[in-house]
Coordinates of N, CA, C and O in Angstrom, one line a residue:
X421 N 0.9 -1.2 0.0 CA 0.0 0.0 0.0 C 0.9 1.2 0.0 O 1.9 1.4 0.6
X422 N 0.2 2.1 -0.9 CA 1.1 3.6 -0.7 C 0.9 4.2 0.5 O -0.1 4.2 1.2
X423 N 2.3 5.0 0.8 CA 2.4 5.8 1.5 C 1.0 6.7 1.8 O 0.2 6.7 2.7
X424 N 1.0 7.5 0.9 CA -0.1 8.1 1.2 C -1.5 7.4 1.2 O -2.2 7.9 2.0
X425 N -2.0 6.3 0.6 CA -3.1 5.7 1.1 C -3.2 5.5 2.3 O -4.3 5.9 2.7
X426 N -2.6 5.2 3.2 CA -2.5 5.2 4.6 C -3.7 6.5 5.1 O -4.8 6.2 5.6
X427 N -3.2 7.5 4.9 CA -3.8 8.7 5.0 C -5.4 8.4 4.7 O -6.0 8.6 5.7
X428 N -6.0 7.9 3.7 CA -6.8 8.2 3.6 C -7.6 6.7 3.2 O -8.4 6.7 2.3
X429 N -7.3 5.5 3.8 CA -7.8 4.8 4.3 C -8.1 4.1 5.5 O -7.1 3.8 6.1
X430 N -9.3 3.9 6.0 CA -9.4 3.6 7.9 C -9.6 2.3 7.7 O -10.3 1.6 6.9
X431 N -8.7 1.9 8.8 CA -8.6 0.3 8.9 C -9.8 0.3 9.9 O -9.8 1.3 10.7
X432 N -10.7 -0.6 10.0 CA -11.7 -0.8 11.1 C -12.2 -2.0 10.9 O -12.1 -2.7 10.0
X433 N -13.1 -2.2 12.3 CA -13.5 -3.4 12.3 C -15.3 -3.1 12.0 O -16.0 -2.2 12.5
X434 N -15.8 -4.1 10.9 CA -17.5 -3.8 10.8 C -18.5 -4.5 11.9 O -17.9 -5.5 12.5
X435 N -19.7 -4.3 12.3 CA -20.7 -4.7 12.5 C -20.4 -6.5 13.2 O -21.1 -6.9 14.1
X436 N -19.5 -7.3 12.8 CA -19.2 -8.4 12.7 C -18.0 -9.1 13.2 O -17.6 -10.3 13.3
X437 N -17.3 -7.6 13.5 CA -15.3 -8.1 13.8 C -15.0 -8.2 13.2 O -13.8 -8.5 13.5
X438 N -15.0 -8.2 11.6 CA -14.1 -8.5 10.3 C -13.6 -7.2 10.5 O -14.0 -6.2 11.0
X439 N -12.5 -7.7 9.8 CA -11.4 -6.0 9.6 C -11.8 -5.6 8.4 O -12.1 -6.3 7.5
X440 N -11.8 -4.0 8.3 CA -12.4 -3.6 7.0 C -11.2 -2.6 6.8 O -10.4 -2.3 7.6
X441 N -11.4 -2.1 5.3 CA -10.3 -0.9 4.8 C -11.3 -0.5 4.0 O -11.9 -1.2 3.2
X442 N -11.7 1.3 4.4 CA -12.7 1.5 3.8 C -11.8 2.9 3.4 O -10.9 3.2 4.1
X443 N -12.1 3.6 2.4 CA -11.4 4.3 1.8 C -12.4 5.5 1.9 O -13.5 5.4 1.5
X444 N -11.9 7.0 2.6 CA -12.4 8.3 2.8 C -12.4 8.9 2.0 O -11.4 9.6 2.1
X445 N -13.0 9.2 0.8 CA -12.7 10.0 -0.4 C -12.5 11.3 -0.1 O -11.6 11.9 -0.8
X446 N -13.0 12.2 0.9 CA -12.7 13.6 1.3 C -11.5 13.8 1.6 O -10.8 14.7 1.2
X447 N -11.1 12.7 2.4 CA -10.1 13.2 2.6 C -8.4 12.8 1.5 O -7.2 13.1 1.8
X448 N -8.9 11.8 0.1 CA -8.3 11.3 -0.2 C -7.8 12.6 -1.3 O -6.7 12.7 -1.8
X449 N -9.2 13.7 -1.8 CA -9.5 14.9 -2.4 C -8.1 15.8 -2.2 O -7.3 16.3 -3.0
X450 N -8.4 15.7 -0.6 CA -7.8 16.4 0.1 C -6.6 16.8 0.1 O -6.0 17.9 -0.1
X451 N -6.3 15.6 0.3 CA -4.4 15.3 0.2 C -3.8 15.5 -1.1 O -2.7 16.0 -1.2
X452 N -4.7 14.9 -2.3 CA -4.3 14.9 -3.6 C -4.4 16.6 -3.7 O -3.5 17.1 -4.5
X453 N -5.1 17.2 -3.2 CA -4.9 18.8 -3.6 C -3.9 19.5 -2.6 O -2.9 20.2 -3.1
X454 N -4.0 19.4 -1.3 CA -3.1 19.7 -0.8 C -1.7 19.4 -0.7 O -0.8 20.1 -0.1
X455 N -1.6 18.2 -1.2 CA 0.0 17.9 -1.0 C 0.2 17.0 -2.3 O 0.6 15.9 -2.1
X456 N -0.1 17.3 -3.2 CA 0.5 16.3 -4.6 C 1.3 15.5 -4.8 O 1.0 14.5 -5.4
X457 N 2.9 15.9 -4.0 CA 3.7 15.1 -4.4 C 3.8 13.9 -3.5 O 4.8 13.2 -3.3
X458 N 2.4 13.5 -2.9 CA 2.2 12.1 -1.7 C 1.8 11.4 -3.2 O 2.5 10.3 -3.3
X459 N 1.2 11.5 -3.9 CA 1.0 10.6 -5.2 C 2.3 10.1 -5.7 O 2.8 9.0 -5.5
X460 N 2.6 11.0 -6.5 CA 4.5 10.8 -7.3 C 5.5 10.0 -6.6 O 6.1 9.0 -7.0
X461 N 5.6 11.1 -5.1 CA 6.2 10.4 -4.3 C 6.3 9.4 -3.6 O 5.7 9.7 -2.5
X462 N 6.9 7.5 -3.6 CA 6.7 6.7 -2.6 C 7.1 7.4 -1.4 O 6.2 7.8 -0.7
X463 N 8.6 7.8 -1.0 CA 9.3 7.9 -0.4 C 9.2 9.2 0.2 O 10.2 9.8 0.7
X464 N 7.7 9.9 0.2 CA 7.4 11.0 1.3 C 7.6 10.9 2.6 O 7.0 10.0 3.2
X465 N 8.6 12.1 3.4 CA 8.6 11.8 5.1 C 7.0 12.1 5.5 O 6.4 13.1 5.2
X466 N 6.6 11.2 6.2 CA 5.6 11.0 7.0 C 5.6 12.3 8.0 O 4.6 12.9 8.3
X467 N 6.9 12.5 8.5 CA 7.4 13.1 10.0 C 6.8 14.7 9.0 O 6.2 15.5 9.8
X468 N 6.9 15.2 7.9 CA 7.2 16.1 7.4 C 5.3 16.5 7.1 O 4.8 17.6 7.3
X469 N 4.8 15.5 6.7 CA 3.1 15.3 6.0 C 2.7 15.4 7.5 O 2.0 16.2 8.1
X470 N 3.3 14.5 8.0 CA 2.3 14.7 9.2 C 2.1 16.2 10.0 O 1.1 16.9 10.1
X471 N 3.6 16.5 10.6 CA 3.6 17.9 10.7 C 2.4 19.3 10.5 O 1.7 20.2 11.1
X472 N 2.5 18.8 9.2 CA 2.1 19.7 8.3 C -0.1 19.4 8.9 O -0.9 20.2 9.4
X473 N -0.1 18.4 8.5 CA -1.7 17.8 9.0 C -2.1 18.3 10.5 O -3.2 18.8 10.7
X474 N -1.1 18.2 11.5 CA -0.9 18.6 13.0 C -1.8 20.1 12.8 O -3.0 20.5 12.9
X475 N -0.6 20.8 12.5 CA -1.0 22.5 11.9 C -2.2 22.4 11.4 O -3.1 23.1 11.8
X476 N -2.3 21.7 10.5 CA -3.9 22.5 9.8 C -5.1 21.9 11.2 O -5.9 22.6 11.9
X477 N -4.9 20.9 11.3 CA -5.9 20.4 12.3 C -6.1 21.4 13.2 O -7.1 22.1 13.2
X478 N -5.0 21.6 14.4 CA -4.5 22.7 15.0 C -5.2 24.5 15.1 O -5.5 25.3 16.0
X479 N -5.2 24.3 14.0 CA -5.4 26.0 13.0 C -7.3 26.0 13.4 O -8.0 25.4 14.2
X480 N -7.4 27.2 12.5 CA -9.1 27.1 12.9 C -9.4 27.0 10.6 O -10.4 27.4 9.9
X481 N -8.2 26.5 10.3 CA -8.8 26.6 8.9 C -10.0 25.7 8.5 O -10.2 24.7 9.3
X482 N -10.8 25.8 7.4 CA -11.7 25.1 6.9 C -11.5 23.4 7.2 O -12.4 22.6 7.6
X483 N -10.6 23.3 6.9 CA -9.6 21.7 6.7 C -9.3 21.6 8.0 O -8.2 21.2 8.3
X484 N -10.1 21.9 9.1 CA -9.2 21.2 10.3 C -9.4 19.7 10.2 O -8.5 18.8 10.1
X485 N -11.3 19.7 10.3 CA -11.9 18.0 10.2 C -11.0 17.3 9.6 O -10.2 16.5 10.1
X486 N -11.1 17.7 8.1 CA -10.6 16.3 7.1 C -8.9 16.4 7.4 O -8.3 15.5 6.8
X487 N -8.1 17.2 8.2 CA -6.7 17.0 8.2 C -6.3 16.0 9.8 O -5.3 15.6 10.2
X488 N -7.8 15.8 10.4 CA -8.1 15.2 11.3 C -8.1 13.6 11.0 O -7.5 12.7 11.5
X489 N -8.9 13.6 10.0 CA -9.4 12.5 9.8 C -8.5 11.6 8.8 O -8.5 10.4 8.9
X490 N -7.6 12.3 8.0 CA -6.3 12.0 7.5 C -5.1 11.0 8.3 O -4.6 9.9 8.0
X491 N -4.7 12.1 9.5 CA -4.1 11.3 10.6 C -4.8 10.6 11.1 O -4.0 9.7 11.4
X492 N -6.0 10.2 11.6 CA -7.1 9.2 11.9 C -6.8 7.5 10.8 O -6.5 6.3 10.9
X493 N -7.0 8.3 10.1 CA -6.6 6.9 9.2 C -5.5 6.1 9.3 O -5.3 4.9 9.3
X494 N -4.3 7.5 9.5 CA -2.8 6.8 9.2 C -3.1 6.0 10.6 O -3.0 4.8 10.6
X495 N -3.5 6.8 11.7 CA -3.2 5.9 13.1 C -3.8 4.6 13.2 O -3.2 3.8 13.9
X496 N -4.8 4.3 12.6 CA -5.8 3.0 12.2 C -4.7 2.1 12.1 O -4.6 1.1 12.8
X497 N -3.9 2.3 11.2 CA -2.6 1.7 9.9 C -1.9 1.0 11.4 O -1.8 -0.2 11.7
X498 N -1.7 2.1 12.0 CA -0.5 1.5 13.0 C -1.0 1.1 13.9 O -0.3 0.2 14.4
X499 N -1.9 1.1 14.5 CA -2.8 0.1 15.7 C -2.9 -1.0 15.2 O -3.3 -1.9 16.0
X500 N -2.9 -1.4 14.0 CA -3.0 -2.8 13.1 C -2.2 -3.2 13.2 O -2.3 -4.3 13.7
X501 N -1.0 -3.0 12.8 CA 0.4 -3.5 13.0 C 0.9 -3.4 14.6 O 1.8 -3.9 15.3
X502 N 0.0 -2.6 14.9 CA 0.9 -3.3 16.1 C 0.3 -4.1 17.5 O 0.7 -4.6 18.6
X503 N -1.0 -4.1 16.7 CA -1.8 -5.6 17.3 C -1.2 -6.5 16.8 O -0.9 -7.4 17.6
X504 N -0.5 -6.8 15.4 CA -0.3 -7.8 14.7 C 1.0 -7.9 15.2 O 1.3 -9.0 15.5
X505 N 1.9 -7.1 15.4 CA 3.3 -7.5 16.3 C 2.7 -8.1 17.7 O 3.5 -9.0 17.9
X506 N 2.0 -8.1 18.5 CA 1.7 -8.4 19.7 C 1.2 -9.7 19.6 O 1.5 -10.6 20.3
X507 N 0.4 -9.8 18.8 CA -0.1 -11.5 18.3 C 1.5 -12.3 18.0 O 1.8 -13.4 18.6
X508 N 2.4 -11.6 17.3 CA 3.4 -12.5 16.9 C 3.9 -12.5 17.7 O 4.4 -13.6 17.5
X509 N 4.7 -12.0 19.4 CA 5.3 -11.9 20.2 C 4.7 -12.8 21.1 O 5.5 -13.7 21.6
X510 N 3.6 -12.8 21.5 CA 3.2 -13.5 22.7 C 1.2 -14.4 22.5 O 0.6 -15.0 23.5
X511 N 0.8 -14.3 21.3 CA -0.7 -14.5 20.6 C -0.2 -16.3 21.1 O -0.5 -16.8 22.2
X512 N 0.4 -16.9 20.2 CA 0.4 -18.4 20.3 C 0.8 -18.8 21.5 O 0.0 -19.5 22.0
X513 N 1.7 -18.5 22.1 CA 2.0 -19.0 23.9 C 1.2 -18.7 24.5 O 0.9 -19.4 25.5
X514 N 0.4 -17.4 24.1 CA -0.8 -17.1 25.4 C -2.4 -17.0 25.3 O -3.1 -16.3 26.0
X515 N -2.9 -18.0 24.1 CA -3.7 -18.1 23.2 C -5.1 -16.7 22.4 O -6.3 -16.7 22.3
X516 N -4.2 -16.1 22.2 CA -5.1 -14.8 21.3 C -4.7 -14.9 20.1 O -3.8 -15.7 19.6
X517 N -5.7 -13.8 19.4 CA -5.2 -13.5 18.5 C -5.6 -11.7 18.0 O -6.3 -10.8 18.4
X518 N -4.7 -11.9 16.7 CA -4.6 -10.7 16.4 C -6.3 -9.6 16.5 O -6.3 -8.4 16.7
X519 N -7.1 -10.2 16.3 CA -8.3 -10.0 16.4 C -9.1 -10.0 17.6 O -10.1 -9.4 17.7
X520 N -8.5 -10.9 18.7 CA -8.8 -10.5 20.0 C -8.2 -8.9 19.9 O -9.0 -8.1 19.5
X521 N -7.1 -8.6 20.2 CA -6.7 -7.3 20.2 C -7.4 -5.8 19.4 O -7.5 -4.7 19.8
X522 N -7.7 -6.5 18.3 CA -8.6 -5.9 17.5 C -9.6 -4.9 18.3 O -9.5 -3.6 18.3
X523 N -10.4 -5.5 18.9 CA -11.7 -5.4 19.3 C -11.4 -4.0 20.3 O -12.1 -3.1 20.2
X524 N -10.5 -4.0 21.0 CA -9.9 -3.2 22.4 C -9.1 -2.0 21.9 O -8.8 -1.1 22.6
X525 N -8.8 -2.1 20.3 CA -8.2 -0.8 20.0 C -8.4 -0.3 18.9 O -7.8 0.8 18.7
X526 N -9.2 -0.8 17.8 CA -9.8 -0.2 16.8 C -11.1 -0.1 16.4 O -11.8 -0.6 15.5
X527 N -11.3 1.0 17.6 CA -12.6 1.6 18.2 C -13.7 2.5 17.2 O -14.9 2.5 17.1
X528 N -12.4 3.6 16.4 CA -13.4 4.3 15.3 C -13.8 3.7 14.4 O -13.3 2.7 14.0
X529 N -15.3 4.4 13.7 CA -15.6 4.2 13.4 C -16.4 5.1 12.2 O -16.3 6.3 12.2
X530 N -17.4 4.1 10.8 CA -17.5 5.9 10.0 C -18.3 6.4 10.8 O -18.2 7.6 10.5
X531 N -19.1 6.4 11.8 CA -19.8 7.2 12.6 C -19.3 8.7 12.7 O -19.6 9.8 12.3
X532 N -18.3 8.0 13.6 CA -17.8 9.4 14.6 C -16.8 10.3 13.1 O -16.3 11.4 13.2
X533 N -16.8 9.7 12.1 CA -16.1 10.6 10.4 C -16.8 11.8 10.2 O -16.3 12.9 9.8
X534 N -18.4 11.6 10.5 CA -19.3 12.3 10.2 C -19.4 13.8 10.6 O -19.3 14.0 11.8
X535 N -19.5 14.7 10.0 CA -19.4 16.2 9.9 C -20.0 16.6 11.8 O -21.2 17.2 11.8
X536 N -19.5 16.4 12.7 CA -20.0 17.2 14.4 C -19.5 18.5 14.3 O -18.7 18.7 15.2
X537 N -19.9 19.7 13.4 CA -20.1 20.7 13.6 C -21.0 21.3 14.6 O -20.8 21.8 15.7
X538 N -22.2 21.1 13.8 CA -23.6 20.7 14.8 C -23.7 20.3 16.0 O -24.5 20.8 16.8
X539 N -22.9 19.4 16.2 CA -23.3 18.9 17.8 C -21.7 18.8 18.6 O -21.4 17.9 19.3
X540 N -20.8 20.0 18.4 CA -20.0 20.4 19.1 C -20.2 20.1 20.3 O -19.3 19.7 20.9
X541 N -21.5 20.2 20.9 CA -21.6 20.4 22.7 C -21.4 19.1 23.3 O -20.7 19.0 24.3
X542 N -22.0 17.9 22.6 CA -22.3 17.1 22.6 C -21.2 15.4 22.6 O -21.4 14.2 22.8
X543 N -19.4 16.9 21.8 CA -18.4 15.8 21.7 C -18.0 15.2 23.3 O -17.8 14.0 23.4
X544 N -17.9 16.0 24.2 CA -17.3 16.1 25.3 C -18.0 14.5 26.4 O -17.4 13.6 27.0
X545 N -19.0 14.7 26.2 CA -19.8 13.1 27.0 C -19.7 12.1 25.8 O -20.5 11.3 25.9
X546 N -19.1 12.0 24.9 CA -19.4 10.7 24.0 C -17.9 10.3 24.0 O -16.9 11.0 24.0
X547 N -18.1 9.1 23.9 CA -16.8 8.0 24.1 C -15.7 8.4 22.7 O -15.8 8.5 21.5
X548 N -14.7 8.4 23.6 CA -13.6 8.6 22.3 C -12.8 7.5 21.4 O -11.6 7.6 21.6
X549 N -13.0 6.9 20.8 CA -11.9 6.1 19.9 C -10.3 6.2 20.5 O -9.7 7.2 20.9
X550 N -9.9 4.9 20.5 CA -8.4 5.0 21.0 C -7.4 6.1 19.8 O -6.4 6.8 20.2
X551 N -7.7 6.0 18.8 CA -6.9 6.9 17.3 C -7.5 8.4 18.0 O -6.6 9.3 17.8
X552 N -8.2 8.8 18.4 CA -8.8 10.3 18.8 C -7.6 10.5 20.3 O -7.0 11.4 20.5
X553 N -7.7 9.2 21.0 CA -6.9 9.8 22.1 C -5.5 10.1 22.0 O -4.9 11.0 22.6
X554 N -4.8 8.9 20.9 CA -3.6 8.9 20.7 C -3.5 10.2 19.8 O -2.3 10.4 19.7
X555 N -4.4 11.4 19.0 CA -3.9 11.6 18.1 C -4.4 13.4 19.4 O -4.0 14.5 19.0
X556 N -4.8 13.4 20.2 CA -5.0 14.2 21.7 C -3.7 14.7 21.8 O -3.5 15.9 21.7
X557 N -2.7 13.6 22.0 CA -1.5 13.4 22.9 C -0.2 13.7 22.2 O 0.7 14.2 22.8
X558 N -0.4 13.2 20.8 CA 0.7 13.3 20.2 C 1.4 14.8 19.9 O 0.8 15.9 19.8
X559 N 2.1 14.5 19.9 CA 3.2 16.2 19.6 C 4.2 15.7 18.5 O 5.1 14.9 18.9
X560 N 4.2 16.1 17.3 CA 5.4 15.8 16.1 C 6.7 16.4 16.3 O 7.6 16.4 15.5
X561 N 6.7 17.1 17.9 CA 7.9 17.4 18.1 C 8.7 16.9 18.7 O 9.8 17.3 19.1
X562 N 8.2 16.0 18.9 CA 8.7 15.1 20.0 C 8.4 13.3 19.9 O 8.8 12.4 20.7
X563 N 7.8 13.4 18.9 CA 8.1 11.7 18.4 C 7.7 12.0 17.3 O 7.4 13.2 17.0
X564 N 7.6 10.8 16.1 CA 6.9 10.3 15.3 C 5.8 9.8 15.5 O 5.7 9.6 16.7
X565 N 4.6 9.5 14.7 CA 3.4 9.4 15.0 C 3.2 7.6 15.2 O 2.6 6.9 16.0
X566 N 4.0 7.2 14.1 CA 4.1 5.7 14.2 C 4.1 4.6 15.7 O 3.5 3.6 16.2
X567 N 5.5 5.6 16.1 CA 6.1 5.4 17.2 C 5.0 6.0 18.6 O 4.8 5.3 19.6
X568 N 4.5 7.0 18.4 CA 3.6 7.2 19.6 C 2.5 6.5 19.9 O 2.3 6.3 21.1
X569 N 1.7 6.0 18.8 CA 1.4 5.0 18.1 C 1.0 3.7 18.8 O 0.0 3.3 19.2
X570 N 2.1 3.3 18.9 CA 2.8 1.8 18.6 C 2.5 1.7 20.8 O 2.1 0.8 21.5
X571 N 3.1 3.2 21.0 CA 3.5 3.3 22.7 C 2.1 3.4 23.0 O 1.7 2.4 23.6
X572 N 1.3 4.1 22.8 CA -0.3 4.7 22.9 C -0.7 3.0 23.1 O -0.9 2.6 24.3
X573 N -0.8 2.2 22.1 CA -1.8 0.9 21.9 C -1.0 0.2 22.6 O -1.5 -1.0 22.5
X574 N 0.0 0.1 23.4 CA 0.4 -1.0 24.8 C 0.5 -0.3 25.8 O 1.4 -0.5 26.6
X575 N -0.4 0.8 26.0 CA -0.3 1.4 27.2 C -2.1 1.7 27.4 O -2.5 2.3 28.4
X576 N -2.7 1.3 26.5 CA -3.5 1.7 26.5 C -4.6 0.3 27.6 O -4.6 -0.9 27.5
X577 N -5.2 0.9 28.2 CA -5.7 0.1 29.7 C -6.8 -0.9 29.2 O -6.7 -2.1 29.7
X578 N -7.8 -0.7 28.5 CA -8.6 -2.2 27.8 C -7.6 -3.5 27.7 O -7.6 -4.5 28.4
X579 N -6.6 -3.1 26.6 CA -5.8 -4.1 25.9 C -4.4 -4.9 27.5 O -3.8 -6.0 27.6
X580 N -4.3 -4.1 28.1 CA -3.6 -4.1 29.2 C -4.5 -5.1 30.1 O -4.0 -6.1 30.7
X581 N -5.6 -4.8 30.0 CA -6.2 -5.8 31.1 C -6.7 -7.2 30.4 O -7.0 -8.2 31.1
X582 N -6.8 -7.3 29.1 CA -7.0 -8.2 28.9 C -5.9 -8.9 28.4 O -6.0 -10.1 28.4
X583 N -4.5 -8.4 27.9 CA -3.2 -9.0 28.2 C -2.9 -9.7 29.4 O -2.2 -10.7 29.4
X584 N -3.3 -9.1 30.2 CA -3.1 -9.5 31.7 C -4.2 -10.6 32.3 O -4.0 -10.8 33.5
X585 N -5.2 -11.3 31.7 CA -5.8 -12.3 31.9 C -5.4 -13.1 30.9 O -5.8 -14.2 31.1
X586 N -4.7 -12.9 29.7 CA -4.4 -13.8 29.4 C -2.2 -14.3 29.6 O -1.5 -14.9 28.8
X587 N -1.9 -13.9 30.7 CA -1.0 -14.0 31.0 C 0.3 -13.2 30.4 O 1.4 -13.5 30.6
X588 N -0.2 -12.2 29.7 CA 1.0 -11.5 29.3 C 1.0 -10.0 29.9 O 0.1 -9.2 29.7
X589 N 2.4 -10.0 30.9 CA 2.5 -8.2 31.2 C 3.1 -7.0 30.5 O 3.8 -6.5 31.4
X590 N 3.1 -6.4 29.7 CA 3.9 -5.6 29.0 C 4.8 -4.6 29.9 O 4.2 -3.6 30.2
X591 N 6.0 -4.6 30.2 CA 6.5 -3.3 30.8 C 7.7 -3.5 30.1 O 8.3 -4.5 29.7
X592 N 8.0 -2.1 30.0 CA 9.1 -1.5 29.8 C 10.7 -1.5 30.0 O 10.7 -1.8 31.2
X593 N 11.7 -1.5 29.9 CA 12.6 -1.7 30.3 C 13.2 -0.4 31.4 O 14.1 -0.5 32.3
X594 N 12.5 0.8 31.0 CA 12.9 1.7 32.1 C 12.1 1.3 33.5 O 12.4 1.7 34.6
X595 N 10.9 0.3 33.1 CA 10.0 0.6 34.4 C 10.9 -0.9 35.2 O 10.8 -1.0 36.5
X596 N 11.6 -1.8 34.6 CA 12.1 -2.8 35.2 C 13.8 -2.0 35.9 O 14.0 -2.5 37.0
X597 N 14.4 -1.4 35.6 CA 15.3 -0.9 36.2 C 14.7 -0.3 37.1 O 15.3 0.4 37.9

């Protein structure tokens, strides 16, 4: 998959638990007008697109949503892979799978895609998606998004507690010194 599809496809789970890749055309528009050379280019820095996505989100420009929903997708990408690293690390010794994990961290949905202009008041009591919290937290000045990512979805307390009934603890090597 291209670099830039990332951007503007959401990995999610449907109605059923099947994993889906459903492709956002707004914001696929989006990118293709705002940043062109993500097409041409395989080998676009992420660290550099993303940046740039932060800012507009950030901003009060027209494009906050869809530069929202852009990194929403990419973060989808990486909560996938790194359920699927966690299945390959410890899934067969400690009987899960990659789809158990699934369920506990790829929470958005096209629901919450949908234009909440309107019901601004209304975001504050409604449950957030794990990709909304991680994408809260992140600062591009201080990591990469992959990488925050990757720390966000094994730290994140669902997946943690059900790690931990099935016998696996995740810590750190700073938290073991």
């Amino acid at each position: 998959m291209k670099t830039g599809s990332k951007y503007w496809n959401l990995v999610r789970l449907d109605s059923s638990g099947t994993l889906k890749i459903t492709a956002i055309s707004a914001a696929e528009q989006f990118l293709k007008k705002q940043f062109p050379q993500l097409i041409t280019d395989e080998n676009t820095a992420n660290s550099l697109l993303q940046k740039d996505l932060v800012s507009i989100k950030d901003s009060q420009a027209k494009n906050k949503l869809i530069a929202d929903r852009c990194l929403r997708c990419f973060i989808s990408h990486q909560i996938k892979q790194a359920c699927i690293l966690l299945d390959m690390q410890f899934g067969r010794e400690h009987g899960f799978s990659r789809q158990d994990l699934f369920i506990y961290t790829l929470t958005d949905t096209l629901d919450n895609f949908k234009d909440v202009a309107s019901s601004r008041s209304n975001l504050a009591s409604q449950y957030k998606p794990l990709a909304v919290e991680i994408l809260a937290t992140f600062n591009p000045d201080r990591a990469n998004l992959s990488t925050w990512t990757n720390r966000c979805v094994k730290q994140h307390r669902e997946l943690q507690l059900f790690l931990l009934e099935q016998g696996v603890y995740l810590i750190s090597n700073w938290a073991i010194l």
